[in-house]
Short mmCIF file of C-alpha atoms and ligand atoms in Angstrom, two decimals:
data_model
loop_
_atom_site.label_atom_id
_atom_site.label_comp_id
_atom_site.label_asym_id
_atom_site.label_seq_id
_atom_site.Cartn_x
_atom_site.Cartn_y
_atom_site.Cartn_z
CA UNK D 962 -21.08 -3.67 16.47
CA UNK D 963 -20.46 -4.06 12.84
CA UNK D 964 -17.09 -5.17 11.26
CA UNK D 965 -16.13 -5.17 7.56
CA UNK D 966 -13.59 -7.84 7.10
CA UNK D 967 -11.26 -7.98 4.18
CA UNK D 968 -9.11 -10.93 3.55
CA UNK D 969 -5.92 -10.98 1.30
CA UNK D 970 -4.84 -13.23 -1.42
CA UNK D 971 -2.68 -15.37 0.84
CA UNK D 972 -5.54 -15.70 3.38
CA UNK D 973 -7.66 -17.44 0.35
CA UNK D 974 -4.98 -19.07 -1.72
CA UNK D 975 -6.19 -22.65 -0.78
CA UNK D 976 -9.03 -24.73 0.85
CA UNK D 977 -7.00 -24.79 3.96
CA UNK D 978 -6.89 -21.08 4.08
CA UNK D 979 -10.62 -20.68 3.37
CA UNK D 980 -11.26 -23.02 6.46
CA UNK D 981 -9.34 -20.68 8.50
CA UNK D 982 -11.20 -17.59 7.04
CA UNK D 983 -14.47 -19.30 7.68
CA UNK D 984 -13.49 -20.03 11.39
CA UNK D 985 -12.48 -16.39 11.87
CA UNK D 986 -15.75 -14.95 10.18
CA UNK D 987 -17.98 -17.47 12.11
CA UNK D 988 -16.26 -16.64 15.42
CA UNK D 989 -17.79 -13.09 15.66
CA UNK D 990 -21.34 -12.18 14.40
CA UNK D 991 -20.15 -8.63 13.96
CA UNK D 992 -18.28 -9.83 10.84
CA UNK D 993 -21.34 -9.24 8.53
CA UNK D 994 -19.64 -7.91 5.22
CA UNK D 995 -16.58 -9.67 3.96
CA UNK D 996 -14.39 -8.54 1.16
CA UNK D 997 -12.05 -11.18 -0.49
CA UNK D 998 -8.93 -10.87 -2.76
CA UNK D 999 -8.38 -13.29 -5.48
CA UNK D 1000 -6.24 -16.54 -4.47
CA UNK D 1001 -2.68 -15.53 -3.75
CA UNK D 1002 0.41 -17.56 -3.39
CA UNK D 1003 0.42 -20.79 -1.59
CA UNK D 1004 4.17 -21.14 -1.50
CA UNK D 1005 6.91 -18.56 -2.33
CA UNK D 1006 7.33 -19.64 -6.03
CA UNK D 1007 3.55 -20.05 -6.60
CA UNK D 1008 1.89 -17.65 -8.98
CA UNK D 1009 -1.10 -15.28 -7.89
CA UNK D 1010 -4.41 -15.92 -9.80
CA UNK D 1011 -4.54 -12.27 -10.61
CA UNK D 1012 -1.10 -12.60 -12.32
CA UNK D 1013 -2.32 -15.79 -14.09
CA UNK D 1014 -5.37 -13.92 -15.44
CA UNK D 1015 -3.23 -11.07 -16.80
CA UNK D 1016 -1.01 -13.43 -18.62
CA UNK D 1017 -3.90 -15.56 -19.90
CA UNK D 1018 -5.48 -12.34 -21.23
CA UNK D 1019 -2.38 -11.20 -22.93
CA UNK D 1020 -2.19 -14.55 -24.85
CA UNK D 1021 -5.93 -14.03 -25.75
CA UNK D 1022 -5.31 -10.65 -27.10
CA UNK D 1023 -2.34 -11.81 -29.07
CA UNK D 1024 -4.42 -14.32 -30.68
CA UNK D 1025 -2.60 -17.27 -29.03
CA UNK D 1026 -4.31 -20.37 -27.92
CA UNK D 1027 -5.07 -19.64 -24.22
CA UNK D 1028 -6.69 -22.77 -23.30
CA UNK D 1029 -4.02 -24.34 -21.32
CA UNK D 1030 -3.50 -21.19 -19.06
CA UNK D 1031 -7.16 -20.91 -18.61
CA UNK D 1032 -7.45 -24.42 -17.58
CA UNK D 1033 -4.86 -23.85 -15.01
CA UNK D 1034 -6.82 -20.88 -13.54
CA UNK D 1035 -9.96 -23.00 -13.43
CA UNK D 1036 -8.11 -25.77 -11.69
CA UNK D 1037 -7.13 -23.59 -8.92
CA UNK D 1038 -10.89 -22.57 -8.28
CA UNK D 1039 -12.09 -26.15 -8.88
CA UNK D 1040 -9.52 -27.48 -6.45
CA UNK D 1041 -10.76 -25.09 -3.68
CA UNK D 1042 -14.50 -25.96 -4.39
CA UNK D 1043 -13.94 -29.65 -4.21
CA UNK D 1044 -11.70 -29.73 -1.22
CA UNK D 1045 -14.29 -27.65 0.66
CA UNK D 1046 -17.01 -30.12 -0.30
CA UNK D 1047 -19.06 -27.47 -1.97
CA UNK D 1048 -21.57 -28.39 -4.87
CA UNK D 1049 -21.00 -25.07 -6.65
CA UNK D 1050 -20.55 -25.41 -10.27
CA UNK D 1051 -18.62 -22.36 -11.98
CA UNK D 1052 -18.72 -23.69 -15.57
CA UNK D 1053 -21.20 -21.16 -16.78
CA UNK D 1054 -19.09 -18.45 -15.22
CA UNK D 1055 -15.92 -19.86 -16.90
CA UNK D 1056 -17.69 -19.95 -20.21
CA UNK D 1057 -18.66 -16.28 -19.88
CA UNK D 1058 -15.15 -15.28 -18.85
CA UNK D 1059 -13.69 -17.22 -21.79
CA UNK D 1060 -15.84 -15.37 -24.26
CA UNK D 1061 -14.90 -12.13 -22.55
CA UNK D 1062 -11.24 -12.95 -23.14
CA UNK D 1063 -11.98 -13.72 -26.78
CA UNK D 1064 -14.04 -10.56 -27.24
CA UNK D 1065 -11.24 -8.32 -25.71
CA UNK D 1066 -13.26 -7.25 -22.63
CA UNK D 1067 -10.21 -5.52 -21.28
CA UNK D 1068 -7.21 -6.25 -19.00
CA UNK D 1069 -9.06 -4.89 -15.97
CA UNK D 1070 -12.08 -7.20 -16.68
CA UNK D 1071 -9.65 -10.25 -16.78
CA UNK D 1072 -7.94 -9.47 -13.63
CA UNK D 1073 -11.27 -8.62 -11.87
CA UNK D 1074 -12.44 -12.14 -12.43
CA UNK D 1075 -10.01 -13.54 -9.76
CA UNK D 1076 -11.96 -11.60 -7.06
CA UNK D 1077 -15.22 -12.17 -8.67
CA UNK D 1078 -14.83 -16.07 -8.74
CA UNK D 1079 -13.33 -16.23 -5.22
CA UNK D 1080 -16.14 -14.03 -4.00
CA UNK D 1081 -18.74 -16.59 -5.33
CA UNK D 1082 -16.96 -19.31 -3.60
CA UNK D 1083 -16.56 -17.67 -0.32
CA UNK D 1084 -20.17 -16.49 -0.25
CA UNK D 1085 -21.26 -20.09 -0.97
CA UNK D 1086 -18.99 -21.44 1.67
CA UNK D 1087 -20.00 -18.88 4.41
CA UNK D 1088 -23.64 -18.97 3.48
CA UNK D 1089 -23.52 -15.03 2.83
CA UNK D 1090 -25.23 -13.27 0.03
CA UNK D 1091 -22.93 -12.37 -2.97
CA UNK D 1092 -22.98 -8.79 -4.01
CA UNK D 1093 -21.11 -8.04 -7.26
CA UNK D 1094 -18.83 -5.18 -6.90
CA UNK D 1095 -19.55 -4.00 -10.37
CA UNK D 1096 -23.05 -3.00 -9.09
CA UNK D 1097 -21.88 -0.83 -6.26
CA UNK D 1098 -18.39 0.35 -6.78
CA UNK D 1099 -18.26 3.06 -9.45
CA UNK D 1100 -15.61 4.90 -11.49
CA UNK D 1101 -16.03 8.05 -13.58
CA UNK D 1102 -15.60 8.14 -17.39
CA UNK D 1103 -11.94 9.35 -16.78
CA UNK D 1104 -11.01 6.55 -14.58
CA UNK D 1105 -11.07 8.18 -11.28
CA UNK D 1106 -13.06 6.64 -8.33
CA UNK D 1107 -16.57 8.05 -7.91
CA UNK D 1108 -16.68 8.09 -3.98
CA UNK D 1109 -20.24 9.73 -3.73
CA UNK D 1110 -22.09 7.29 -5.94
CA UNK D 1111 -20.39 4.32 -4.57
CA UNK D 1112 -21.06 5.40 -1.00
CA UNK D 1113 -24.72 5.73 -1.84
CA UNK D 1114 -24.95 2.49 -3.74
CA UNK D 1115 -23.09 0.23 -1.21
CA UNK D 1116 -25.27 1.66 1.61
CA UNK D 1117 -28.54 1.27 -0.32
CA UNK D 1118 -27.50 -2.27 -1.48
CA UNK D 1119 -26.44 -3.58 1.84
CA UNK D 1120 -29.32 -2.02 3.87
CA UNK D 1121 -31.38 -4.90 4.88
CA UNK D 1122 -28.75 -7.47 3.72
CA UNK D 1123 -27.74 -9.25 6.86
CA UNK D 1124 -24.48 -10.96 5.70
CA UNK D 1125 -22.69 -10.30 2.27
CA UNK D 1126 -19.53 -11.08 0.36
CA UNK D 1127 -18.40 -8.08 -1.85
CA UNK D 1128 -15.44 -9.04 -4.06
CA UNK D 1129 -12.46 -6.60 -3.71
CA UNK D 1130 -10.36 -4.79 -6.40
CA UNK D 1131 -12.83 -3.74 -9.02
CA UNK D 1132 -15.98 -1.85 -10.01
CA UNK D 1133 -17.66 -0.43 -13.01
CA UNK D 1134 -17.56 2.61 -15.33
CA UNK D 1135 -20.60 4.54 -16.73
CA UNK D 1136 -20.41 2.39 -19.93
CA UNK D 1137 -20.55 -0.80 -17.91
CA UNK D 1138 -17.05 -1.82 -18.64
CA UNK D 1139 -15.05 -3.34 -15.57
CA UNK D 1140 -12.20 -1.32 -14.09
CA UNK D 1141 -9.86 -2.24 -11.32
CA UNK D 1142 -8.02 -0.29 -8.69
CA UNK D 1143 -4.08 -0.49 -8.94
CA UNK D 1144 -2.68 -3.73 -7.56
CA UNK D 1145 -3.55 -4.55 -3.99
CA UNK D 1146 -6.64 -2.60 -4.40
CA UNK D 1147 -8.99 -4.94 -2.35
CA UNK D 1148 -7.71 -3.06 0.62
CA UNK D 1149 -9.44 0.04 -0.94
CA UNK D 1150 -12.71 -1.85 -1.61
CA UNK D 1151 -12.88 -3.14 2.04
CA UNK D 1152 -12.26 0.62 3.19
CA UNK D 1153 -14.97 2.02 1.07
CA UNK D 1154 -17.50 -0.56 2.19
CA UNK D 1155 -16.48 0.00 5.80
CA UNK D 1156 -17.09 3.72 5.37
CA UNK D 1157 -20.42 3.28 3.54
CA UNK D 1158 -21.99 1.08 6.08
CA UNK D 1159 -20.43 3.28 8.88
CA UNK D 1160 -18.75 0.01 10.28
CA UNK D 1161 -17.18 0.24 13.81
CA UNK D 1162 -14.04 -1.37 12.65
CA UNK D 1163 -12.42 -2.29 9.26
CA UNK D 1164 -10.40 -5.55 9.75
CA UNK D 1165 -7.73 -6.19 7.20
CA UNK D 1166 -6.59 -9.85 7.38
CA UNK D 1167 -3.29 -10.69 5.95
CA UNK D 1168 -0.18 -13.01 6.47
CA UNK D 1169 1.66 -10.98 9.11
CA UNK D 1170 0.74 -10.02 12.57
CA UNK D 1171 0.49 -6.28 11.93
CA UNK D 1172 2.65 -3.54 10.86
CA UNK D 1173 6.28 -4.03 11.96
CA UNK D 1174 8.60 -1.32 13.71
CA UNK D 1175 11.19 -1.94 10.84
CA UNK D 1176 11.63 -3.78 7.69
CA UNK D 1177 12.14 -7.48 8.23
CA UNK D 1178 14.54 -7.70 5.42
CA UNK D 1179 16.80 -5.36 7.32
CA UNK D 1180 16.10 -5.94 10.90
CA UNK D 1181 15.70 -9.70 12.23
CA UNK D 1182 12.07 -10.28 13.57
CA UNK D 1183 11.30 -6.75 14.30
CA UNK D 1184 8.63 -6.04 16.93
CA UNK D 1185 4.96 -5.30 15.93
CA UNK D 1186 3.48 -1.94 16.20
CA UNK D 1187 0.49 -2.21 18.60
CA UNK D 1188 -1.18 1.11 17.60
CA UNK D 1189 -0.36 3.53 15.08
CA UNK D 1190 -2.01 6.78 13.89
CA UNK D 1191 -2.86 7.56 10.33
CA UNK D 1192 -0.35 10.16 10.05
CA UNK D 1193 2.39 7.95 11.24
CA UNK D 1194 1.40 5.37 8.87
CA UNK D 1195 1.41 7.86 5.90
CA UNK D 1196 4.91 8.82 6.90
CA UNK D 1197 6.10 5.15 7.04
CA UNK D 1198 4.35 3.99 3.92
CA UNK D 1199 5.80 6.96 1.99
CA UNK D 1200 9.23 5.64 2.92
CA UNK D 1201 8.46 2.13 1.70
CA UNK D 1202 6.80 0.21 4.55
CA UNK D 1203 3.82 -1.57 2.94
CA UNK D 1204 1.13 -3.73 4.39
CA UNK D 1205 -1.98 -1.82 3.38
CA UNK D 1206 -2.64 -0.01 0.02
CA UNK D 1207 -2.00 3.61 0.47
CA UNK D 1208 -5.35 4.66 -0.97
CA UNK D 1209 -7.09 2.50 1.56
CA UNK D 1210 -6.71 4.83 4.28
CA UNK D 1211 -8.91 7.76 2.99
CA UNK D 1212 -12.41 6.35 3.08
CA UNK D 1213 -12.18 5.03 6.64
CA UNK D 1214 -10.28 7.97 7.89
CA UNK D 1215 -13.15 10.29 6.74
CA UNK D 1216 -15.48 8.43 8.86
CA UNK D 1217 -13.10 7.97 11.95
CA UNK D 1218 -13.14 4.09 11.51
CA UNK D 1219 -10.06 2.28 12.85
CA UNK D 1220 -8.36 -0.33 10.77
CA UNK D 1221 -7.16 -3.53 12.52
CA UNK D 1222 -4.33 -5.39 10.69
CA UNK D 1223 -4.65 -9.11 11.55
CA UNK D 1224 -2.90 -12.44 10.66
CA UNK D 1225 -5.29 -15.12 9.22
CA UNK D 1226 -2.64 -17.76 10.31
CA UNK D 1227 -2.26 -16.48 13.81
CA UNK D 1228 -5.84 -15.12 14.58
CA UNK D 1229 -5.22 -14.58 18.32
CA UNK D 1230 -2.47 -12.21 17.80
CA UNK D 1231 -3.62 -8.65 18.51
CA UNK D 1232 -2.18 -7.19 15.28
CA UNK D 1233 -1.95 -3.55 14.67
CA UNK D 1234 -4.65 -0.96 15.27
CA UNK D 1235 -4.40 2.10 12.83
CA UNK D 1236 -6.39 5.06 14.40
CA UNK D 1237 -6.84 8.81 13.92
CA UNK D 1238 -5.49 9.64 17.19
CA UNK D 1239 -4.83 7.97 20.62
CA UNK D 1240 -3.98 8.53 24.10
CA UNK D 1241 -2.31 5.22 24.44
CA UNK D 1242 1.48 5.58 25.29
CA UNK D 1243 3.48 3.64 22.59
CA UNK D 1244 5.75 0.95 23.92
CA UNK D 1245 8.80 2.71 22.60
CA UNK D 1246 9.53 6.49 21.64
CA UNK D 1247 9.48 5.74 18.10
CA UNK D 1248 6.58 3.96 16.28
CA UNK D 1249 8.40 2.82 13.39
CA UNK D 1250 11.52 3.18 11.01
CA UNK D 1251 11.27 3.05 7.22
CA UNK D 1252 13.89 3.83 4.61
CA UNK D 1253 14.80 3.94 0.83
CA UNK D 1254 17.83 4.03 -1.32
CA UNK D 1255 18.07 5.82 -4.53
CA UNK D 1256 18.35 9.56 -3.79
CA UNK D 1257 20.57 12.21 -5.11
CA UNK D 1258 21.59 15.49 -3.38
CA UNK D 1259 21.91 18.57 -5.64
CA UNK D 1260 24.16 20.92 -3.61
CA UNK D 1261 24.06 24.62 -4.61
CA UNK D 1262 26.57 27.12 -3.29
CA UNK D 1263 26.53 30.89 -3.53
CA UNK D 1264 28.00 33.62 -1.55
CA UNK D 1265 25.41 35.83 0.10
CA UNK D 1266 22.64 33.45 -0.98
CA UNK D 1267 20.73 34.03 2.38
CA UNK D 1268 20.17 37.71 1.44
CA UNK D 1269 19.04 37.16 -2.21
CA UNK D 1270 15.28 37.35 -2.17
CA UNK D 1271 13.75 34.60 -4.49
CA UNK D 1272 16.86 32.41 -4.71
CA UNK D 1273 15.08 29.29 -3.52
CA UNK D 1274 12.16 29.89 -5.82
CA UNK D 1275 14.39 30.23 -8.83
CA UNK D 1276 16.28 26.91 -7.98
CA UNK D 1277 13.07 25.00 -7.23
CA UNK D 1278 11.59 26.36 -10.67
CA UNK D 1279 14.11 24.52 -12.49
CA UNK D 1280 13.03 21.18 -10.94
CA UNK D 1281 9.18 22.03 -11.46
CA UNK D 1282 9.92 22.73 -15.13
CA UNK D 1283 11.29 19.32 -15.57
CA UNK D 1284 8.36 17.74 -13.74
CA UNK D 1285 10.58 16.65 -10.76
CA UNK D 1286 9.28 16.83 -7.26
CA UNK D 1287 11.71 17.21 -4.54
CA UNK D 1288 11.87 15.19 -1.21
CA UNK D 1289 13.77 17.47 1.11
CA UNK D 1290 15.56 20.69 1.02
CA UNK D 1291 18.04 21.27 3.78
CA UNK D 1292 19.86 24.46 3.74
CA UNK D 1293 22.62 26.32 5.24
CA UNK D 1294 23.64 30.22 5.19
CA UNK D 1295 25.24 30.13 1.71
CA UNK D 1296 24.16 26.61 0.61
CA UNK D 1297 21.10 24.76 -0.35
CA UNK D 1298 20.58 21.23 -1.07
CA UNK D 1299 17.57 19.75 -3.10
CA UNK D 1300 17.13 15.93 -2.57
CA UNK D 1301 15.42 14.10 -5.48
CA UNK D 1302 14.78 10.64 -6.64
CA UNK D 1303 17.88 9.54 -8.49
CA UNK D 1304 16.03 7.49 -11.12
CA UNK D 1305 13.83 10.51 -12.25
CA UNK D 1306 16.58 12.91 -12.02
CA UNK D 1307 19.21 11.33 -13.82
CA UNK D 1308 17.63 12.03 -17.47
CA UNK D 1309 17.01 15.58 -16.66
CA UNK D 1310 20.01 16.49 -14.64
CA UNK D 1311 21.84 18.61 -17.29
CA UNK D 1312 18.77 20.60 -18.08
CA UNK D 1313 18.13 21.32 -14.46
CA UNK D 1314 21.75 22.17 -13.82
CA UNK D 1315 21.83 24.51 -16.87
CA UNK D 1316 18.51 26.24 -15.69
CA UNK D 1317 20.01 26.78 -12.19
CA UNK D 1318 23.10 28.32 -13.71
CA UNK D 1319 21.28 30.68 -15.97
CA UNK D 1320 18.68 31.70 -13.19
CA UNK D 1321 20.82 32.00 -10.11
CA UNK D 1322 24.56 32.35 -11.23
CA UNK D 1323 25.73 30.17 -8.32
CA UNK D 1324 29.46 29.86 -7.37
CA UNK D 1325 29.09 25.98 -7.79
CA UNK D 1326 26.75 23.17 -8.11
CA UNK D 1327 27.49 19.68 -7.19
CA UNK D 1328 25.64 16.42 -7.52
CA UNK D 1329 25.94 13.72 -5.11
CA UNK D 1330 24.20 10.35 -5.94
CA UNK D 1331 23.93 7.15 -3.98
CA UNK D 1332 22.03 8.53 -0.80
CA UNK D 1333 19.65 6.54 1.44
CA UNK D 1334 17.08 8.12 3.52
CA UNK D 1335 15.80 6.86 6.70
CA UNK D 1336 12.68 8.14 8.48
CA UNK D 1337 12.39 7.60 12.18
CA UNK D 1338 8.69 8.12 13.04
CA UNK D 1339 6.78 8.51 16.30
CA UNK D 1340 4.16 10.50 17.90
CA UNK D 1341 5.80 10.26 21.22
CA UNK D 1342 8.94 12.07 19.96
CA UNK D 1343 7.27 15.46 20.47
CA UNK D 1344 7.23 15.01 24.27
CA UNK D 1345 10.21 13.04 24.62
CA UNK D 1346 13.60 14.51 25.23
CA UNK D 1347 16.84 13.17 23.88
CA UNK D 1348 15.46 11.28 20.81
CA UNK D 1349 17.65 12.98 18.45
CA UNK D 1350 20.67 12.48 20.71
CA UNK D 1351 19.87 8.77 20.87
CA UNK D 1352 19.59 8.44 17.19
CA UNK D 1353 22.95 10.12 16.48
CA UNK D 1354 24.78 8.44 19.15
CA UNK D 1355 23.63 5.24 17.85
CA UNK D 1356 24.85 6.24 14.39
CA UNK D 1357 28.25 7.55 15.63
CA UNK D 1358 28.71 4.29 17.52
CA UNK D 1359 28.05 2.45 14.44
CA UNK D 1360 30.54 4.44 12.58
CA UNK D 1361 27.80 6.00 10.19
CA UNK D 1362 28.49 9.32 8.56
CA UNK D 1363 25.23 11.32 8.57
CA UNK D 1364 24.85 13.22 5.30
CA UNK D 1365 21.63 15.06 6.14
CA UNK D 1366 19.14 15.65 8.83
CA UNK D 1367 15.51 16.95 8.59
CA UNK D 1368 13.00 17.17 11.27
CA UNK D 1369 9.44 17.84 10.12
CA UNK D 1370 7.80 20.79 11.99
CA UNK D 1371 5.21 18.33 13.40
CA UNK D 1372 7.93 16.66 15.12
CA UNK D 1373 6.48 13.40 13.90
CA UNK D 1374 9.51 12.32 12.09
CA UNK D 1375 13.17 12.77 11.85
CA UNK D 1376 14.84 11.94 8.50
CA UNK D 1377 18.40 11.13 8.15
CA UNK D 1378 20.43 10.85 5.00
CA UNK D 1379 23.38 8.37 4.86
CA UNK D 1380 25.26 6.80 2.15
CA UNK D 1381 23.55 3.94 0.49
CA UNK D 1382 26.49 1.56 1.57
CA UNK D 1383 25.64 2.41 5.16
CA UNK D 1384 21.92 2.09 5.03
CA UNK D 1385 21.59 -1.20 6.61
CA UNK D 1386 24.01 -0.54 9.40
CA UNK D 1387 22.38 2.68 10.20
CA UNK D 1388 18.87 1.28 10.18
CA UNK D 1389 19.88 -1.44 12.56
CA UNK D 1390 21.52 0.86 14.90
CA UNK D 1391 18.61 3.05 15.29
CA UNK D 1392 16.19 0.20 15.93
CA UNK D 1393 18.47 -1.17 18.44
CA UNK D 1394 18.67 1.99 20.15
CA UNK D 1395 14.94 2.28 20.72
CA UNK D 1396 13.58 -1.26 20.59
CA UNK D 1397 14.77 -3.85 23.08
N1 LIG Y 685 -5.83 -9.56 -6.59
C1 LIG Y 685 -5.40 -8.19 -6.78
C2 LIG Y 685 -3.84 -8.01 -6.80
O1 LIG Y 685 -3.21 -9.21 -6.75
C3 LIG Y 685 -5.80 -7.20 -5.71
C4 LIG Y 685 -5.63 -7.57 -4.42
O2 LIG Y 685 -5.20 -8.66 -4.01
O3 LIG Y 685 -5.97 -6.72 -3.45
O4 LIG Y 685 -3.28 -6.96 -6.88
#
């Protein structure tokens, strides 16, 4: 058994958290490769080291005195080192980073030092070998990730290495500069390492006990999803549910490696398993609910629209011309609705409208802003009868006016459009109808 184990920023924010991490790693000899984030927040008003590094670098680039900011960063690490009773001395590293800042080594370089230093400390504390991500994670010149080269390098470098710490979030480009993934990218590094060494499991340790059925800001202590498929996760993440970086799925998925989301503060909780496919019956008919506000519906009406060949294409062309992607497109006999993101649409709305008028001569176009979309996702819906009934009964009872309904052909999800003001009420009504 081989596990790649990634710990997020809050799991490594203090010496106390480091101790929990060491207990977790030492409890299972399969946890041979560990990927750490930079120290995150210790309490809600705290600042992540990554953000401190960005701010410090900005000051350096503007020619300001950044000593105080840099000292604060050093204090975070030195505090952890001394509280863990380690003899590790990072002063040489600090000096190099400081001169990197002075020499404008780049914003990505600056941010990456958070993971780099944390990796050095964790490796020392666990007694694991430190493997610098810059030596094994590669980006192309154009900034895209080089999966093939990375895969080979990670595999070669780790073959014969029994136990290693590989810092998350960054890698290097062909001209040896440091580049990072987007924020939260240590999740991606963990997935890449897991895929390269063909791990049996990719463990992603964070500060929640898994993926929740619903957004905890809307529903009080929602249930935890026990098992979710990659496809379901994609649907939910797209609609705003986040625990894992979106790009972290692809590397492990290609190798069929499951992901286990676990809680560093409650290691005995089973967490959530993310798998390709499963015969396990989910606890509820729905796996999860996610939703977002900020959509606009563009309603187009034209008599005999249904018999006009190419009508839909001509309408969508106008969105394409303006660089707008559409979310959904419910239609009637003589009506068609295109749902878009309000924020992107608003600046271009008159161009789109004029284009549609010129190209399709509609009877009317009307724009309806202020929509929210709710995605009800579940692999069990396909075989279950009455799921739609249950959803709409719950919404009717809650007095919510449904503005749009869209069921994907995979029967994996039902998307419901409601007015933004009714979003929370609708969301809770659906949750309570399925989860008890
Ligand atoms: N430390 C980085 C961030 O704050 C990357 C990560 O934590 O995954 O975004």
